[in-house]
Coordinates of C-alpha atoms in Angstrom, one line a residue:
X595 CA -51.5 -42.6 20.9
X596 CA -51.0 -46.0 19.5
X597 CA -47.8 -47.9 19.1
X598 CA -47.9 -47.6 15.2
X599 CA -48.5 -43.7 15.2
X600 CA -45.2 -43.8 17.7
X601 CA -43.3 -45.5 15.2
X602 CA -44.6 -43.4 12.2
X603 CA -43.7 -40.5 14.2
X604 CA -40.1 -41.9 14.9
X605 CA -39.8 -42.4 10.8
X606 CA -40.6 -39.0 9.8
X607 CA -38.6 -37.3 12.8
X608 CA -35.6 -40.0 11.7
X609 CA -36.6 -39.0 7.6
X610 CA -36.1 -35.0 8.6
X611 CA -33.0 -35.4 11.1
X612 CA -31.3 -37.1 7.8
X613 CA -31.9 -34.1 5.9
X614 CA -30.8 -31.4 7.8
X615 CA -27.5 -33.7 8.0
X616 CA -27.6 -35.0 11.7
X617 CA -26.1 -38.6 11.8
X618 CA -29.0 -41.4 13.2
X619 CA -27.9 -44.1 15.4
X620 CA -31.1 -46.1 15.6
X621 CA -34.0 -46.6 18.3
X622 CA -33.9 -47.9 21.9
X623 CA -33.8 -46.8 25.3
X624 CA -30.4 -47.4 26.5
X625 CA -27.7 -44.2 25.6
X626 CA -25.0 -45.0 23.2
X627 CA -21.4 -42.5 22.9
X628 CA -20.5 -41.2 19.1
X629 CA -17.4 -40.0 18.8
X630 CA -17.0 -38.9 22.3
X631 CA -20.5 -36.9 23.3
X632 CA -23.6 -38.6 24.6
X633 CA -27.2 -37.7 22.8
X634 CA -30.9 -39.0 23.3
X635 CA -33.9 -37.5 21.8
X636 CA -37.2 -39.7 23.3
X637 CA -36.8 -42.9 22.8
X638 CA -34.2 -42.1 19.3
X639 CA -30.5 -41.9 19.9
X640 CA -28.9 -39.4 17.6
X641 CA -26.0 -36.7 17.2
X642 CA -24.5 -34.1 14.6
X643 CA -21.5 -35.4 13.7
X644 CA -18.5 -33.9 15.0
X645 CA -18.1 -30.3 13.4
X646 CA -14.2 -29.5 12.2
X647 CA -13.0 -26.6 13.5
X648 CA -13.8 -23.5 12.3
X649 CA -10.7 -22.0 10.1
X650 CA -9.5 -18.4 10.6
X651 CA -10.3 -16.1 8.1
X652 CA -6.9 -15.3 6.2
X653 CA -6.5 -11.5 6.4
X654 CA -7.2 -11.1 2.6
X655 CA -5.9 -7.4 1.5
X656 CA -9.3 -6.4 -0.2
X657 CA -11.3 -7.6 2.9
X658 CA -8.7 -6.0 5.4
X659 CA -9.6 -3.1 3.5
X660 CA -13.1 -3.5 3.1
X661 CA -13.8 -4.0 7.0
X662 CA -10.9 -0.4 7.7
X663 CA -13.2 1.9 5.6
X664 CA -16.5 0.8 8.0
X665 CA -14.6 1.7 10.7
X666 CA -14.2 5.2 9.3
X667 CA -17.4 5.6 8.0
X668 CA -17.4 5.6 3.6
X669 CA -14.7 3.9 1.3
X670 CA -11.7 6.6 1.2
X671 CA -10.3 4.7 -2.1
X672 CA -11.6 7.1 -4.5
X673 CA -11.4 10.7 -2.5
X674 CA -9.4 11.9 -5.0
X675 CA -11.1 11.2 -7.5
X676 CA -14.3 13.2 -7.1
X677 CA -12.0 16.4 -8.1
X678 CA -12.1 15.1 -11.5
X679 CA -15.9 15.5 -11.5
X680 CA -15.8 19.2 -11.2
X681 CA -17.2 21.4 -14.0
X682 CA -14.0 22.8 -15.2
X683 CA -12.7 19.1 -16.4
X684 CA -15.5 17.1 -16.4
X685 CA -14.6 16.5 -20.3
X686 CA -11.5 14.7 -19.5
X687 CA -12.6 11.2 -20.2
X688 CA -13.4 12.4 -23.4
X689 CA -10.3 13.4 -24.6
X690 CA -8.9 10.6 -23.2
X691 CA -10.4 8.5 -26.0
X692 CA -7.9 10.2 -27.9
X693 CA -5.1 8.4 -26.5
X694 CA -6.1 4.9 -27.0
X695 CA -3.9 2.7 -29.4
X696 CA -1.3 5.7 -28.6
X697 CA 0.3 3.7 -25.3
X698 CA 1.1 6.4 -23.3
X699 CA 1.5 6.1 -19.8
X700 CA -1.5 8.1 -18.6
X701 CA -3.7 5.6 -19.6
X702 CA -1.9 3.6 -17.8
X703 CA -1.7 5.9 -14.5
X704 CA -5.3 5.5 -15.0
X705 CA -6.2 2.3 -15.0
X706 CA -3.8 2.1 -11.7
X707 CA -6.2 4.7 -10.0
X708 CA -9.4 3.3 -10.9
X709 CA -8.6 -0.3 -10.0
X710 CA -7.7 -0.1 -6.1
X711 CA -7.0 -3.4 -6.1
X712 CA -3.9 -5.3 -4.1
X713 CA -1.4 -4.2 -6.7
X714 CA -1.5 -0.1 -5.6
X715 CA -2.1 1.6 -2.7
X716 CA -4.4 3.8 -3.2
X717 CA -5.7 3.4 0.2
X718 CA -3.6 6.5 2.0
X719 CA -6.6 8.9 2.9
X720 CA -8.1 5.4 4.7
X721 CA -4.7 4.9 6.6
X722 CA -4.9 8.7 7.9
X723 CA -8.2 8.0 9.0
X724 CA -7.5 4.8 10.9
X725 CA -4.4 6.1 12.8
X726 CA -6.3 9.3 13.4
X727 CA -9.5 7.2 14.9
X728 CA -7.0 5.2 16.6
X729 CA -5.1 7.8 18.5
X730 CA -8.0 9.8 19.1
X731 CA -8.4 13.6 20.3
X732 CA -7.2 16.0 23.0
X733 CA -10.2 17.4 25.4
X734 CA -9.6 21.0 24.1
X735 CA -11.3 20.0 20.5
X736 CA -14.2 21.8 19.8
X737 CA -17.1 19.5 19.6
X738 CA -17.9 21.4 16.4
X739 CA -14.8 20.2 14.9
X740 CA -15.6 16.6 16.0
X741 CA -17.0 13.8 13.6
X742 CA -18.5 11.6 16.5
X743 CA -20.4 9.4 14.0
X744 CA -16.7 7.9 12.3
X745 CA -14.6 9.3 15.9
X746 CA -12.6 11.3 13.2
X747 CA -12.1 15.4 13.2
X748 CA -13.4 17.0 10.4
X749 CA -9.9 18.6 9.3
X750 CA -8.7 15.0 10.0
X751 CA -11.1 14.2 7.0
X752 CA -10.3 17.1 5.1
X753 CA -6.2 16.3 5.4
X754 CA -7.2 12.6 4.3
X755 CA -8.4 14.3 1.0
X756 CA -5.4 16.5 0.5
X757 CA -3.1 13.3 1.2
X758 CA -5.0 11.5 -1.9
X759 CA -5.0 14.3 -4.0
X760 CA -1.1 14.8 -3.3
X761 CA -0.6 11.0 -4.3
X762 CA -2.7 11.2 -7.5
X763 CA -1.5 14.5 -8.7
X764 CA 2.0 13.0 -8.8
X765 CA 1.1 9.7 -10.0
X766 CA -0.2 11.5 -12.9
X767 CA 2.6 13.8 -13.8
X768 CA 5.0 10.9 -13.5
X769 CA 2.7 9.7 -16.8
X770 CA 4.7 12.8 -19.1
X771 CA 6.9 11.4 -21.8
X772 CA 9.8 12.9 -22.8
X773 CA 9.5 13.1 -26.7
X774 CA 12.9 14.1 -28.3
X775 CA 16.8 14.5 -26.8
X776 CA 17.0 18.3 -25.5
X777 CA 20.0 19.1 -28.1
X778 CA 16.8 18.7 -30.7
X779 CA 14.4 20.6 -28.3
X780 CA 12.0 23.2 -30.1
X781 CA 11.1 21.6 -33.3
X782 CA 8.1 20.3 -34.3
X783 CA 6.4 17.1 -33.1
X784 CA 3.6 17.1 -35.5
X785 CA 3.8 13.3 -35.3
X786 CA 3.4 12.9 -32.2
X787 CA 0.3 15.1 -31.5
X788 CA -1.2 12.3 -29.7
X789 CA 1.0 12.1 -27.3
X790 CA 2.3 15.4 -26.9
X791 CA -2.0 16.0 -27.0
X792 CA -2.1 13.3 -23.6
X793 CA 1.4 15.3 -21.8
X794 CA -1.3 18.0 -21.6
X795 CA -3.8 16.2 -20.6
X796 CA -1.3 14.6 -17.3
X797 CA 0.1 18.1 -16.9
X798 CA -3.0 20.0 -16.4
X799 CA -4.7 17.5 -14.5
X800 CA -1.7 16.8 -12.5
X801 CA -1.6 20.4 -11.6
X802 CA -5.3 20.4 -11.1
X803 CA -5.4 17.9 -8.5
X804 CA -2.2 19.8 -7.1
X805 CA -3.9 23.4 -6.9
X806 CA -6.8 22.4 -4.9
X807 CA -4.6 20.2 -2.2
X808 CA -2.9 23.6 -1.3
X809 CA -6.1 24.9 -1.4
X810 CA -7.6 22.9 1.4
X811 CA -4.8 22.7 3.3
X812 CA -4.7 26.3 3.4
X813 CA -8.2 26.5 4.6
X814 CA -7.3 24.4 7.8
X815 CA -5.2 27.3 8.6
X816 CA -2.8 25.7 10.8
X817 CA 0.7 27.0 9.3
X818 CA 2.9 24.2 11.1
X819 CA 0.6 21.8 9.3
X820 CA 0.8 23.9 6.2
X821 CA 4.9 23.4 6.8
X822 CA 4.9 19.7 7.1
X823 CA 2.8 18.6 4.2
X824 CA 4.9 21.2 2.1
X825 CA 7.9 19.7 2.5
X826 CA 6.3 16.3 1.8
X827 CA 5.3 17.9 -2.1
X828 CA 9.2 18.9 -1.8
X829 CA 10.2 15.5 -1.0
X830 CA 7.8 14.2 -4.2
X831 CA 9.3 16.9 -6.2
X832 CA 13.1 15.7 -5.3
X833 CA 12.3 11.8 -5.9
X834 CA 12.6 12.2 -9.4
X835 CA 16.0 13.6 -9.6
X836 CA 17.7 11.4 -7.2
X837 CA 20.3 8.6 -8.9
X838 CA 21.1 7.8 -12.3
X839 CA 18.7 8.0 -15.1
X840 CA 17.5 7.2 -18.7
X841 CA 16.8 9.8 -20.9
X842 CA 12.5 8.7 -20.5
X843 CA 13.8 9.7 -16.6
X844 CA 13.3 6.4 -15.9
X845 CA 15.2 5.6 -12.4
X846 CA 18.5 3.2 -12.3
X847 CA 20.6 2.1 -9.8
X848 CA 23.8 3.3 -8.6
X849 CA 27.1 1.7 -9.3
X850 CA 27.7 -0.8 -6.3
X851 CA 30.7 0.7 -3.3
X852 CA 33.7 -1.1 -3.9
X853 CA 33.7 -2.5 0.1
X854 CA 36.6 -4.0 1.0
X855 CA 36.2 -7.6 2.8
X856 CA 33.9 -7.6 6.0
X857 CA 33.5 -4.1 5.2
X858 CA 29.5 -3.8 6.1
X859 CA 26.8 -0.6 5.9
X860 CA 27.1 1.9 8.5
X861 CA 24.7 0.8 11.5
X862 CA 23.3 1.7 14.1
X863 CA 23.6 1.7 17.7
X864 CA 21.0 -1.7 17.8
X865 CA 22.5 -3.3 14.6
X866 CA 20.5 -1.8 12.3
X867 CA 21.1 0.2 8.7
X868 CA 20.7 3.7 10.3
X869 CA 18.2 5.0 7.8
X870 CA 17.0 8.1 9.2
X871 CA 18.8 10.5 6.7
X872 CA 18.3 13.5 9.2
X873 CA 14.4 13.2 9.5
X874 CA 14.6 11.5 13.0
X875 CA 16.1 15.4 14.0
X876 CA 14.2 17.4 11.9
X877 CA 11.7 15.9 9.2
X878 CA 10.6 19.4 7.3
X879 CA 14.5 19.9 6.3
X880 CA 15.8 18.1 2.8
X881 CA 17.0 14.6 4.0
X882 CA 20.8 14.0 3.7
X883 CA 22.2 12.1 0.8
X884 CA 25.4 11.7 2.1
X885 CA 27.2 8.0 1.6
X886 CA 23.6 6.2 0.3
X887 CA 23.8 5.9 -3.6
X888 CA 25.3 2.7 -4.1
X889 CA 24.6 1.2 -0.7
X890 CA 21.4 -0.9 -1.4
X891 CA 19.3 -0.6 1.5
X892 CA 20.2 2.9 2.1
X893 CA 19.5 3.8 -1.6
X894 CA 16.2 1.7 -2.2
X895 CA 14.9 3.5 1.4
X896 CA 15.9 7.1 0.5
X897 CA 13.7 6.8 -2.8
X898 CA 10.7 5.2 -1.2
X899 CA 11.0 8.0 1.7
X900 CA 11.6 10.9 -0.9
X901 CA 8.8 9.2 -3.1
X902 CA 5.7 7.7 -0.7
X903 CA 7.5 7.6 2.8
X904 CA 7.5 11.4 3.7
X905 CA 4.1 12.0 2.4
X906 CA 2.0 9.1 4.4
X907 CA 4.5 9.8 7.8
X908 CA 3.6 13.8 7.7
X909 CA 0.2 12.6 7.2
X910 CA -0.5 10.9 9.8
X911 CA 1.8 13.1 12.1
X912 CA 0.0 15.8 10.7
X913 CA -3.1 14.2 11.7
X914 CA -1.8 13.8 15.3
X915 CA -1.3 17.5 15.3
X916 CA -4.6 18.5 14.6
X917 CA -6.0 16.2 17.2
X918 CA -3.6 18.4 19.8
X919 CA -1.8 15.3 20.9
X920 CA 2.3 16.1 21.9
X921 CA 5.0 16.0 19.8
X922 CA 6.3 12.8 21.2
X923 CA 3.3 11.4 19.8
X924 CA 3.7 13.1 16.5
X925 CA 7.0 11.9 15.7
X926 CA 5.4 8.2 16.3
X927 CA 2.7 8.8 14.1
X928 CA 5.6 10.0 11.1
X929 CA 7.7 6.5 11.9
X930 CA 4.5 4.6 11.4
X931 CA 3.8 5.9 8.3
X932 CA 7.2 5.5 6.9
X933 CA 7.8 2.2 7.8
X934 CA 4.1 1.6 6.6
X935 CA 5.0 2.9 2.9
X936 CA 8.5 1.1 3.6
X937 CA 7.0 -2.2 4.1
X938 CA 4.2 -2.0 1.3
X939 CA 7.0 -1.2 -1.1
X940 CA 9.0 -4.0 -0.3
X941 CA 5.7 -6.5 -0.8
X942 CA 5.3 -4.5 -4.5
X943 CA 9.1 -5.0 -5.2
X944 CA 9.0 -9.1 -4.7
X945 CA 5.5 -9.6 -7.1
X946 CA 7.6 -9.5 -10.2
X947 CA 9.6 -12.4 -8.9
X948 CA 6.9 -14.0 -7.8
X949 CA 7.0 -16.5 -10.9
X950 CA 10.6 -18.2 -12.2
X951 CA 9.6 -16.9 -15.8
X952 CA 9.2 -12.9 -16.5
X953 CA 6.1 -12.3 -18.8
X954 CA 7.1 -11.8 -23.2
X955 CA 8.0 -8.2 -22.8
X956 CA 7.3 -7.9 -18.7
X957 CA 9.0 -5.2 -16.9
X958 CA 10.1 -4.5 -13.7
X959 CA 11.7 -1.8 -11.7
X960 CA 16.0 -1.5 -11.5
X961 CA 15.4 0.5 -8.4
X962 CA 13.9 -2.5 -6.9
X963 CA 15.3 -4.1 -3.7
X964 CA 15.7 -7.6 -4.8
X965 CA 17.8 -6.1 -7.7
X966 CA 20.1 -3.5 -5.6
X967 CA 20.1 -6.5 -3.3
X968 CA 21.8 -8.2 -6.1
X969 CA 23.9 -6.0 -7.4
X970 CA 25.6 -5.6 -4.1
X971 CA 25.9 -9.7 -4.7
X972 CA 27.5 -10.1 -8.0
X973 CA 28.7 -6.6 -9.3
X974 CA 29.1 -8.1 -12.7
X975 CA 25.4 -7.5 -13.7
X976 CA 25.9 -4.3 -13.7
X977 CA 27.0 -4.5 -17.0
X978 CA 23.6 -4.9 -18.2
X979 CA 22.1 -2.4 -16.2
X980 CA 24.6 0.2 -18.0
X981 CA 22.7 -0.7 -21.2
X982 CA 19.9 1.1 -20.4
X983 CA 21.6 4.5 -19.7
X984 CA 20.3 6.0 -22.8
X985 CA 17.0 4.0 -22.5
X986 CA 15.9 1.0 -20.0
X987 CA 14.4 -0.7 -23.4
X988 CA 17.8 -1.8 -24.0
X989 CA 17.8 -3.9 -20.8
X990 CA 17.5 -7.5 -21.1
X991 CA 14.7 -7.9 -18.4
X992 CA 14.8 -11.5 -18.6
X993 CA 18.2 -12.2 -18.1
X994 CA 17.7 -9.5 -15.5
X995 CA 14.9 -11.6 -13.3
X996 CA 16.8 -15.1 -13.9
X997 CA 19.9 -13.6 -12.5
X998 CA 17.9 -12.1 -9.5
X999 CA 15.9 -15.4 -8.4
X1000 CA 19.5 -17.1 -8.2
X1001 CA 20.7 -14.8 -6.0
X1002 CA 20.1 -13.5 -2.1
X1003 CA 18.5 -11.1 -3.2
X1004 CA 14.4 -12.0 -2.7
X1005 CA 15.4 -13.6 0.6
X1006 CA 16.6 -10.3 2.0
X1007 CA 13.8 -8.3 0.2
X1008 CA 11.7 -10.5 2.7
X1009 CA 13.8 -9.4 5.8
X1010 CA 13.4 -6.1 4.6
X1011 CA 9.9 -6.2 4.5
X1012 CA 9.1 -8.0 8.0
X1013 CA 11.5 -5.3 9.5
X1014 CA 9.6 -2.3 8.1
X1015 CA 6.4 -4.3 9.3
X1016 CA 7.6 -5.1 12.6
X1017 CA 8.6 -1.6 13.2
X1018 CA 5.0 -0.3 12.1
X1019 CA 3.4 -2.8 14.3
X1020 CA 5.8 -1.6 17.6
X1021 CA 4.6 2.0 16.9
X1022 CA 0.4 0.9 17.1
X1023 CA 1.4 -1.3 19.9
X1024 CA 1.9 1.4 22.0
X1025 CA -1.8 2.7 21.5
X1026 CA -4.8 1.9 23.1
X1027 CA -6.6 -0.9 21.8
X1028 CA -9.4 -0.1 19.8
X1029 CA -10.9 -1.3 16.5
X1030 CA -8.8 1.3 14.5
X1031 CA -5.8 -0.1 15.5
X1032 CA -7.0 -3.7 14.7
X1033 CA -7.9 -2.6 11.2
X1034 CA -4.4 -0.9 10.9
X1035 CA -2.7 -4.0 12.0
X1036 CA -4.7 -6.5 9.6
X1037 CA -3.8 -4.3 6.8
X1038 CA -0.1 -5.1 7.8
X1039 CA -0.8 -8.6 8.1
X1040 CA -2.8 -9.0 5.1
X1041 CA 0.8 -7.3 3.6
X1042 CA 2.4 -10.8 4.1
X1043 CA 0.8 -12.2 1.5
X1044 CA 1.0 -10.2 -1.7

């Protein structure tokens, strides 16, 4: 080959290694160093320049998510949902077009259900699934029963459906308006036939969604199962009576306890708010009330327990039982969930406050930690909280959320929420590893950062 075919060679190979972004140094025999590593290709020194580390992906919620439900075989989002596609209301969408312009809160409730996004969690029958994967099943099991293909039990599944339905059906009854004072109850409402027309539409499919739950979970004929997810719907059913409220039954907080100085919360033996409530003893019996309205942590947990908690703990201790694992283990799996729900409240409680202005006409919850937090702070804004006795309209929200970013408030919403976190990640510690429990613990992670 001739010395000017070499070089032509050595400008094309030069012309390409250019392109695909490797870094030239030039041509000779002798090897040269580039930032530290020693290349030679022929008679042409080259070398890719130094590559930056890699960066670890950030545990985004939707892609924690995303990676759980291949684990476990199908999205589990929208289980819930395909009850709405059954013959006998397959024509709810339809009315439903009734209630636009009218602002009622169903069509609300449904825009929360159909966008699974960070915002909800509408991801429940997925958790059930993971811990139930991630524990796994006693030898006795019939391999009928078994799933192999997503490592689940097929009543596993079918209790993941019932949790979702549960959820739904009371998301949607919490949708009802209450349309006149009960000293004018019984007269007409002809002007309000829209929304007495979408109370309907919430109550029926509310109690829809509701029917068939018990359904299923009666045909897993298992009665202690059948025991512990019926006090969960007991525990829904209570959360909505517990505290002070508006005449819309729209929650508020208690007065604050008059403590004296250094006078703290009742702890525990470890230094902790003891918030068991009597479920660490007996979980299917009503949990106690006694000394917790007006304490803030105690309060804000005893809602979120009565209202989500109870509901994803049975779950997933009721999927524990089905798998034949021992009580010991069961009670774990109820801890995990209610610290789960715990600490995914406390991440939906600080978005509001996420900004130092509130939104022309934004809302938030009173029930909310940073503001109990708060109000254990500075008394005095319970004032304005009073105003909204008759109706939370009358509540300046603004003044509200300034008040609340001035105080300790956010800062011990963000304890809260590592505690309830920390004590969900202690419980999945103690199970094998596996790639159930990773997803599980990436969802917690990905928490952080909503």
């Amino acid at each position: 080959m001739s010395l000017s075919r070499i070089y032509g060679l050595q400008a094309r190979l030069r012309m390409q290694l250019q392109k695909s972004g490797v870094k030239v140094i030039g041509c000779g025999r002798s090897l040269e160093v580039l930032d530290g590593q020693r290349c030679t290709f022929a008679t042409t020194r080259w070398c890719h320049d130094k590559l930056a580390p890699k960066p670890v992906p950030k545990q985004d919620w939707n892609r924690a998510v995303s990676e759980a439900e291949k684990i476990v075989g199908y999205p589990t989002s929208f289980l819930s949902l395909r009850w709405l596609l059954s013959d006998e209301i397959a024509n709810v969408a339809l009315h439903l077009r009734k209630l636009v312009g009218s602002n009622h809160p169903l069509l609300r409730t449904a825009k929360i259900l159909i966008y699974n996004g960070k915002n909800n969690m509408q991801t429940w029958g997925l958790i059930v699934l993971l811990i139930s994967k991630a524990v796994g099943h006693a030898p006795t099991v019939p391999d009928l029963e078994q799933d192999k293909s997503a490592g689940v039990l097929q009543s596993q599944r079918g209790l993941a459906e019932i949790t979702e339905m549960i959820r739904t059906a009371q998301l949607v009854h919490q949708g009802m308006v209450n349309l006149q004072p009960l000293a004018d109850a019984g007269n007409e409402l002809g002007s309000d036939s829209d929304t007495i027309f979408g109370n309907k539409i919430a109550l029926l499919s509310g109690d829809y969604l509701l029917g068939n739950a018990c359904l299923q979970l009666a045909g897993l004929r298992n009665q202690a199962l059948i025991e512990l997810i019926s006090s969960a719907v007991r525990d829904l059913a209570e959360s909505n009576f517990v505290g002070v409220r508006d005449l819309q039954n729209n929650p508020l907080p208690s007065k604050p306890l008059a403590r004296t100085t250094g006078e703290s919360a009742e702890v525990s033996a470890d230094g902790e708010v003891d918030l068991s409530f009597g479920d660490l003893v007996d979980n299917t019996q009503p949990l106690s009330l006694a000394g917790v309205m007006g304490d803030p942590e105690k309060e804000w947990a005893l809602r979120h327990i009565l209202g989500a908690g109870t509901l994803l703990g049975k779950s997933c201790q009721g999927a524990m039982m089905l798998a034949g694992q021992p009580e010991a283990l069961q009670r774990r799996g109820y801890m995990f969930g209610k610290h789960l729900s715990l600490a995914w409240q406390a991440c939906i409680d600080l978005e509001p406050f996420s900004s130092d202005q509130l939104p022309s006409g934004g809302r938030f919850s009173l029930v909310s930690a940073p503001v109990l937090f708060h109000l254990e702070h500075d008394p005095s804004l319970y004032a304005e909280i009073e105003k909204g006795l008759e109706s939370i309209e009358n509540v300046n929200y603004a003044a509200v959320h300034a008040a609340v970013l001035k105080g300790p408030g956010l800062e011990r919403t963000r304890a809260l929420q590592r505690k309830h976190s920390q004590a969900a990640m202690n419980v999945l510690n103690e199970l094998p590893p596996s790639d159930a429990r990773t997803a599980l613990q990436n969802i917690i992670i990905a928490m952080q950062d909503i």
